[in-house]
JSON list of C-alpha atoms in Angstrom, two decimals:
[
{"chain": "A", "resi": 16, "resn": "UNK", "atom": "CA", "xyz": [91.04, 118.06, 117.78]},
{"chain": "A", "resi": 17, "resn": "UNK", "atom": "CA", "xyz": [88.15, 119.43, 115.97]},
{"chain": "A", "resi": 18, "resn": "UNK", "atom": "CA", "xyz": [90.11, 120.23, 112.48]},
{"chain": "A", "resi": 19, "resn": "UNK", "atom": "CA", "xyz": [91.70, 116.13, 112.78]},
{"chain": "A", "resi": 20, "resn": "UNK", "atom": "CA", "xyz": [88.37, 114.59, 113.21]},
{"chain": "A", "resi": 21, "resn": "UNK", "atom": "CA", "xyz": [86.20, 116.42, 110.84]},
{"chain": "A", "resi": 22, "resn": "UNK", "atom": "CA", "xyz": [89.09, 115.70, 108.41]},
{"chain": "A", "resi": 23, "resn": "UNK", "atom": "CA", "xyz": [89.09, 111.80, 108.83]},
{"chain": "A", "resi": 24, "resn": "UNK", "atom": "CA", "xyz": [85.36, 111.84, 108.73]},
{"chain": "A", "resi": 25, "resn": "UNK", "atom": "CA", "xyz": [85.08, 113.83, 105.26]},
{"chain": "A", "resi": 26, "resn": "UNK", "atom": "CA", "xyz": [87.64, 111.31, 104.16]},
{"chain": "A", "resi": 27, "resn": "UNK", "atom": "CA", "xyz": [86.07, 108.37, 105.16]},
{"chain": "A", "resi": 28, "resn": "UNK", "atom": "CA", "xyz": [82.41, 109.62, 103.88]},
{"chain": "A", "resi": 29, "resn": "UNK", "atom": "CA", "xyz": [83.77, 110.25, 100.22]},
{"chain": "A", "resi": 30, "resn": "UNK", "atom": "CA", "xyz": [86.38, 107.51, 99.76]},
{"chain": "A", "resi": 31, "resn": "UNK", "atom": "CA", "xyz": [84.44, 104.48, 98.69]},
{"chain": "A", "resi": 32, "resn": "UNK", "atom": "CA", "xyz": [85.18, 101.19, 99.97]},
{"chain": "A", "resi": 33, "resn": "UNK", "atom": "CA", "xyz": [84.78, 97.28, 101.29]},
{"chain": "A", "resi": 34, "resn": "UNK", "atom": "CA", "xyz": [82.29, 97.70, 104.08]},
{"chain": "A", "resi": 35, "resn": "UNK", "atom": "CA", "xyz": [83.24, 96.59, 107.26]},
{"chain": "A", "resi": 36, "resn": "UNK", "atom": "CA", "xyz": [82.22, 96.93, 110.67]},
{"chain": "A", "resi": 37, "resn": "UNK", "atom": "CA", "xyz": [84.49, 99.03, 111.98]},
{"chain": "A", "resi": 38, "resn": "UNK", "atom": "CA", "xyz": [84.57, 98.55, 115.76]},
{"chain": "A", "resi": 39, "resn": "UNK", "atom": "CA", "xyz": [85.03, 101.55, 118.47]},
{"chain": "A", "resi": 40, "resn": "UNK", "atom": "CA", "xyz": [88.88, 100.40, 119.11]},
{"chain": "A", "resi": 41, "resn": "UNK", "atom": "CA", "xyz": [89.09, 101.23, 114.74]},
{"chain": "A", "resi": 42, "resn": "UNK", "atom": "CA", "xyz": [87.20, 104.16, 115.52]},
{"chain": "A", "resi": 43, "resn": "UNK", "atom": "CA", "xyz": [89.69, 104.96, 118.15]},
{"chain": "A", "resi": 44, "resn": "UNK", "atom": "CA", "xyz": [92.73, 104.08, 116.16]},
{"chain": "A", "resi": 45, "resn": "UNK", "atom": "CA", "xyz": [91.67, 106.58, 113.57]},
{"chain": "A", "resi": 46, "resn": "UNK", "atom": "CA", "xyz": [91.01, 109.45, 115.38]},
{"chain": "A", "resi": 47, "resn": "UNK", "atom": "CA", "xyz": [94.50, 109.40, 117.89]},
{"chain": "A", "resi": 48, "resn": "UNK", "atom": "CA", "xyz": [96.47, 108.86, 114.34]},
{"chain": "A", "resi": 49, "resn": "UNK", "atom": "CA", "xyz": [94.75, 111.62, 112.80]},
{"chain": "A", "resi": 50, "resn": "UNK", "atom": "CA", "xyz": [95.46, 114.03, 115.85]},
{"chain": "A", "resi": 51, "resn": "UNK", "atom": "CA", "xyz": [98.87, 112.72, 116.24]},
{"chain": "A", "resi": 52, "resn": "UNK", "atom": "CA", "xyz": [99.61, 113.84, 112.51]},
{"chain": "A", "resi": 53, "resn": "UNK", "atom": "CA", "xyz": [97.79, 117.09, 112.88]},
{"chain": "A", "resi": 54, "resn": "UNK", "atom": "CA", "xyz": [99.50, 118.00, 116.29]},
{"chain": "A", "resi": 55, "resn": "UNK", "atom": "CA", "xyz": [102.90, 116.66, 114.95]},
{"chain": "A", "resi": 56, "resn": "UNK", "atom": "CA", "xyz": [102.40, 118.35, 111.60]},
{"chain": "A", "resi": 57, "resn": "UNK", "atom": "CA", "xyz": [102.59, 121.81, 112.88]},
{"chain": "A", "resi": 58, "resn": "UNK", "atom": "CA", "xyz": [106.43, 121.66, 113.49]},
{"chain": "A", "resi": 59, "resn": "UNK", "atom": "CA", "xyz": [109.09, 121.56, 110.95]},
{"chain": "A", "resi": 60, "resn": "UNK", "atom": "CA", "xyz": [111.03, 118.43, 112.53]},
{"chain": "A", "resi": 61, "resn": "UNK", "atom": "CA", "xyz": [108.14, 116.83, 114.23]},
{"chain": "A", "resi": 62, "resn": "UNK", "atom": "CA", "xyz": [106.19, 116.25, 111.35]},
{"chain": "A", "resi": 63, "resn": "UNK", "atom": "CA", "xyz": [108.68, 113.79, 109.84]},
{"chain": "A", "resi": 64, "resn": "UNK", "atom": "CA", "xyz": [108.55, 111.58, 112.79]},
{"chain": "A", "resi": 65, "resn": "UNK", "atom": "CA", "xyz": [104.42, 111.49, 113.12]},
{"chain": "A", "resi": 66, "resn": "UNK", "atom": "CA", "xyz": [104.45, 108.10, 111.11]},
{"chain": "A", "resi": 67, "resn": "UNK", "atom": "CA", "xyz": [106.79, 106.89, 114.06]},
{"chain": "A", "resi": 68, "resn": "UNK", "atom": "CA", "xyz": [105.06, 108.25, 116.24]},
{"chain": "A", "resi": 69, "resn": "UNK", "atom": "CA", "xyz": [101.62, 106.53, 115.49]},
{"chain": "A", "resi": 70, "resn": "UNK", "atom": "CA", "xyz": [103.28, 103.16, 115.09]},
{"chain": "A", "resi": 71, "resn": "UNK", "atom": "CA", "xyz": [105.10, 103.89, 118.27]},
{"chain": "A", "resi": 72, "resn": "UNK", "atom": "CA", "xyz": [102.02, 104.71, 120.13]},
{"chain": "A", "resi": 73, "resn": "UNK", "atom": "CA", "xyz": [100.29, 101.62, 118.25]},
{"chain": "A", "resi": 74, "resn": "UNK", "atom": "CA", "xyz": [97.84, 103.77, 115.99]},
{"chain": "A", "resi": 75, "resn": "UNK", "atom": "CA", "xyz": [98.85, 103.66, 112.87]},
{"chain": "A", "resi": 76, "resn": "UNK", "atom": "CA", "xyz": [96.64, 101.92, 110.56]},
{"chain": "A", "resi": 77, "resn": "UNK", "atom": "CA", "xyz": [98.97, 101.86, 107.41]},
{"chain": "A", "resi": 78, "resn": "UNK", "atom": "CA", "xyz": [102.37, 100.72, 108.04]},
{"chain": "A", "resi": 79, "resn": "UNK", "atom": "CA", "xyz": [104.28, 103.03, 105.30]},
{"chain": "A", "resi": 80, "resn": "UNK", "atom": "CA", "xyz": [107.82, 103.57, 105.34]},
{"chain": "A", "resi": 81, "resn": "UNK", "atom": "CA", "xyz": [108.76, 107.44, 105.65]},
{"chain": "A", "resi": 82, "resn": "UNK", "atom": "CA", "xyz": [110.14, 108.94, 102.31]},
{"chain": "A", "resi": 83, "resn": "UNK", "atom": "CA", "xyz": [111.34, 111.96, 102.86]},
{"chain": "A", "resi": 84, "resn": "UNK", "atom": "CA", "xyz": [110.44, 115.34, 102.43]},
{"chain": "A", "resi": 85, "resn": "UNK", "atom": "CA", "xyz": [109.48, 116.38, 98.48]},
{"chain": "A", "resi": 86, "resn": "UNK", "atom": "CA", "xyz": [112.86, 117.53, 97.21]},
{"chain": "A", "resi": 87, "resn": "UNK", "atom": "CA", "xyz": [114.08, 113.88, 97.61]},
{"chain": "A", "resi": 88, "resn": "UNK", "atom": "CA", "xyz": [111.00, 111.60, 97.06]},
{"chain": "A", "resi": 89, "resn": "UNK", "atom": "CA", "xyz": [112.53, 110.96, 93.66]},
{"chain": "A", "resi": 90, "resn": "UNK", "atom": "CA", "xyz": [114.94, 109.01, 95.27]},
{"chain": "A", "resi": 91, "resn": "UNK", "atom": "CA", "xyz": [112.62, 106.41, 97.34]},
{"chain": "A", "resi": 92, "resn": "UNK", "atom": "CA", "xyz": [110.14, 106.40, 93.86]},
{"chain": "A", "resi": 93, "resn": "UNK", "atom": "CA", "xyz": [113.11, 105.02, 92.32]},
{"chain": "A", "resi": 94, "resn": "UNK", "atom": "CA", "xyz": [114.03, 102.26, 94.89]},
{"chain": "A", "resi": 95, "resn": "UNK", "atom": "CA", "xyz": [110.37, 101.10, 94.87]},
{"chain": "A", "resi": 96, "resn": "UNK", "atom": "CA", "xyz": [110.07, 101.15, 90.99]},
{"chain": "A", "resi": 97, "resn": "UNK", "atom": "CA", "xyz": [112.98, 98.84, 91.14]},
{"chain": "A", "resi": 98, "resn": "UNK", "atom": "CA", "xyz": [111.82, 96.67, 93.09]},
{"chain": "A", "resi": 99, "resn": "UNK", "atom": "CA", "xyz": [109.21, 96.32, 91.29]},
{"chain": "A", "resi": 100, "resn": "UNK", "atom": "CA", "xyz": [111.30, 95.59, 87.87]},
{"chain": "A", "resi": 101, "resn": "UNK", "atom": "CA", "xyz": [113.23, 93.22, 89.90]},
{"chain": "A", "resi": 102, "resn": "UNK", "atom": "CA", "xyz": [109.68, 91.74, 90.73]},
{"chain": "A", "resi": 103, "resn": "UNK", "atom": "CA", "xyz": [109.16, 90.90, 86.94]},
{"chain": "A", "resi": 104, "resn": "UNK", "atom": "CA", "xyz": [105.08, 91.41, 87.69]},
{"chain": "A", "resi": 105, "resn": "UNK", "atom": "CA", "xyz": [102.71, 94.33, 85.77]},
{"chain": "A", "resi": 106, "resn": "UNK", "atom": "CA", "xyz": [101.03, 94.34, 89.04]},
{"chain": "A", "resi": 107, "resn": "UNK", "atom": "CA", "xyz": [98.88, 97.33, 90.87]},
{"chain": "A", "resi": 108, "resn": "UNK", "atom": "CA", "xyz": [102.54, 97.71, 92.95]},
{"chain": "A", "resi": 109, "resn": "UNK", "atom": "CA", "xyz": [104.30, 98.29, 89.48]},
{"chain": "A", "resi": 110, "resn": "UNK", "atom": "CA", "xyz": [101.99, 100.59, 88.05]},
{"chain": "A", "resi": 111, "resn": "UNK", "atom": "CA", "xyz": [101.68, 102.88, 91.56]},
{"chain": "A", "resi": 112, "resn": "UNK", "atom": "CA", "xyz": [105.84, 103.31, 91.18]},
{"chain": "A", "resi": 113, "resn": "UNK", "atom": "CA", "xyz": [105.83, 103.84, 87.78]},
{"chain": "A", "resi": 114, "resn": "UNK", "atom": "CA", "xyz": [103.49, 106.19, 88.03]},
{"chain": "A", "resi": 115, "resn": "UNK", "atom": "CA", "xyz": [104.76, 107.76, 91.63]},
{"chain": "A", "resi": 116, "resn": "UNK", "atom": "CA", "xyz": [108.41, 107.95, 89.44]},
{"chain": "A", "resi": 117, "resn": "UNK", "atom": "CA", "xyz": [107.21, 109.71, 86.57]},
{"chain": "A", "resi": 118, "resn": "UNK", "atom": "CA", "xyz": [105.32, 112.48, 88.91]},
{"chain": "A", "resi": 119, "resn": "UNK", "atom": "CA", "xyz": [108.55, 113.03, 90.62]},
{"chain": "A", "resi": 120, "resn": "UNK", "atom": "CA", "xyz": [110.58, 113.69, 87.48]},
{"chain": "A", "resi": 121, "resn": "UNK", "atom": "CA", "xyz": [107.81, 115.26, 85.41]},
{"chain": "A", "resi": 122, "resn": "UNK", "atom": "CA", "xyz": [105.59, 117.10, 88.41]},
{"chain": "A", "resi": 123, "resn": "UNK", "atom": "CA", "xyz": [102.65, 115.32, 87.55]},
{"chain": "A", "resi": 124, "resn": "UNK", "atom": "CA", "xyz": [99.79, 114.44, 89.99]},
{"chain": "A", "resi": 125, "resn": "UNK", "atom": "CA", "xyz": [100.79, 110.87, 90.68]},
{"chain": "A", "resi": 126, "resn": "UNK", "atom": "CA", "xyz": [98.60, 110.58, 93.78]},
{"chain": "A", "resi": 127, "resn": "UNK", "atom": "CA", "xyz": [95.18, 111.72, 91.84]},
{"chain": "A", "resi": 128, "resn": "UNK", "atom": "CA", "xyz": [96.32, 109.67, 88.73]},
{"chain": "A", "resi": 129, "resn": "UNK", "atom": "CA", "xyz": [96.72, 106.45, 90.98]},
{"chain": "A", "resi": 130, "resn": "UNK", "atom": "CA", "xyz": [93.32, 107.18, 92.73]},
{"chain": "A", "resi": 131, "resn": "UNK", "atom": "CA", "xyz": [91.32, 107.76, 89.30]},
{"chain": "A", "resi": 132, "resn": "UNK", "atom": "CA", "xyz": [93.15, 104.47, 88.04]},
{"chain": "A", "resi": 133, "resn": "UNK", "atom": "CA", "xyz": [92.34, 102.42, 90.92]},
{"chain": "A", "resi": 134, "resn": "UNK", "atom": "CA", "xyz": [88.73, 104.00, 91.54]},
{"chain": "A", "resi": 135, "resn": "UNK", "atom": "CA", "xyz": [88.20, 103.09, 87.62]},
{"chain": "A", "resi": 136, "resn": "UNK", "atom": "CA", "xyz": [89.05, 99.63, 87.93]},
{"chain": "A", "resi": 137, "resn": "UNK", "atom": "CA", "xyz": [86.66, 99.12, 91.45]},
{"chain": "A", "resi": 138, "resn": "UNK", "atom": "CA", "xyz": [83.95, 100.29, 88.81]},
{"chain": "A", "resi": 139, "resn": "UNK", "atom": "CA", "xyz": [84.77, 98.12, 85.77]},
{"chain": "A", "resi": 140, "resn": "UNK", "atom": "CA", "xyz": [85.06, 95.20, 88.55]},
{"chain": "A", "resi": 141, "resn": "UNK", "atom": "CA", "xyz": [81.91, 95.99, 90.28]},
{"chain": "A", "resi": 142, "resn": "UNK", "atom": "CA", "xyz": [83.97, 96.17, 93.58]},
{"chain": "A", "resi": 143, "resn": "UNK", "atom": "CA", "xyz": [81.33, 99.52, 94.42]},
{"chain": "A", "resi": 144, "resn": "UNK", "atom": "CA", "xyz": [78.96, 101.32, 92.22]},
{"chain": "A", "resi": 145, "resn": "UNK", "atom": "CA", "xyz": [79.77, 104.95, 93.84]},
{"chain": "A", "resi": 146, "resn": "UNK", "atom": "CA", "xyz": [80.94, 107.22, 90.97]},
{"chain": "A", "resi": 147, "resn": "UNK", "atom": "CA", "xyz": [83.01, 109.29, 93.30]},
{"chain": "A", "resi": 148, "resn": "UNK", "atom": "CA", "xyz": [85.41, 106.67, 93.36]},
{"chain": "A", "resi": 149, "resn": "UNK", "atom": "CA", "xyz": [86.96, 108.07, 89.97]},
{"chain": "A", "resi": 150, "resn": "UNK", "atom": "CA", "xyz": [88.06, 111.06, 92.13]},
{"chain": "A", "resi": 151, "resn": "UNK", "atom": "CA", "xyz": [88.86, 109.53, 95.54]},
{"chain": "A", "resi": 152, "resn": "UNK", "atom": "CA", "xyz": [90.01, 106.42, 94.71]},
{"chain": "A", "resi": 153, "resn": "UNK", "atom": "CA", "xyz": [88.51, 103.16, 95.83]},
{"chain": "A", "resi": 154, "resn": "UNK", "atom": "CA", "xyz": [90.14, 101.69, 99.49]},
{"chain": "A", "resi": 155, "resn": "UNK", "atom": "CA", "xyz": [90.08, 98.10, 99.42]},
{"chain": "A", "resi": 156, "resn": "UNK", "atom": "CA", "xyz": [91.29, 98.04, 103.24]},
{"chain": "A", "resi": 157, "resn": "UNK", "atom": "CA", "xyz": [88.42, 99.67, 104.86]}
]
């Protein structure tokens, strides 16, 4: 339990975001998804169903859908970029699967590139005034 909930503390510490209370059932929430994952994420097969898993049990805080292991994320960066173009919106949604697409077919580090993006723009909005959010990203739903 120890590695899960030091884990989802440094991550909440460093990732700047809209203050809220957060309540002991949050709290709670948290720390059974994060052990779920880690527990689950030991196994070759299990670890693909841990997203179930926590919204099975009722924990999960993101509702995500699963896309596969790496070899094939291509595939579901694809569907959601069309979606997107279907959409007909330059929206934060577009520019995450664009982005998502292009470091599946090129290898590039689409996660970090989305998190500097969207930590730059919480800055240039005033949405927080931590500079670590150009490295971690900015989360709008804590």
């Amino acid at each position: 339990m120890v590695p899960a909930v030091l884990d989802s503390a440094l991550r909440a510490s460093l990732t700047p975001g809209v203050d809220k209370e957060n309540d002991l059932s949050d709290l709670a929430k948290k720390l059974i998804a994060a052990n779920l994952s880690f527990m689950m994420g030991q196994m070759v097969f299990l670890r693909e169903l841990s997203d179930a898993a926590q919204i099975t049990v009722g924990v999960s805080m993101y509702q995500m859908d699963y896309k596969g292991p790496t070899g094939v994320r291509l595939l579901s960066d694809a569907t959601s970029l069309a979606k997107q173009v279907n959409q007909g919106e330059f929206d934060d949604a577009f520019r995450k699967a664009m982005i998502n697409t292009a470091g599946s077919l090129f290898g590039l580090p689409s996660a970090q590139i989305n998190r500097t993006i969207t930590g730059t723009q919480a800055l240039v909005e005033e949405k927080t005034a931590n500079p670590l959010s150009i490295g971690f990203g900015f989360d709008a739903r804590r």
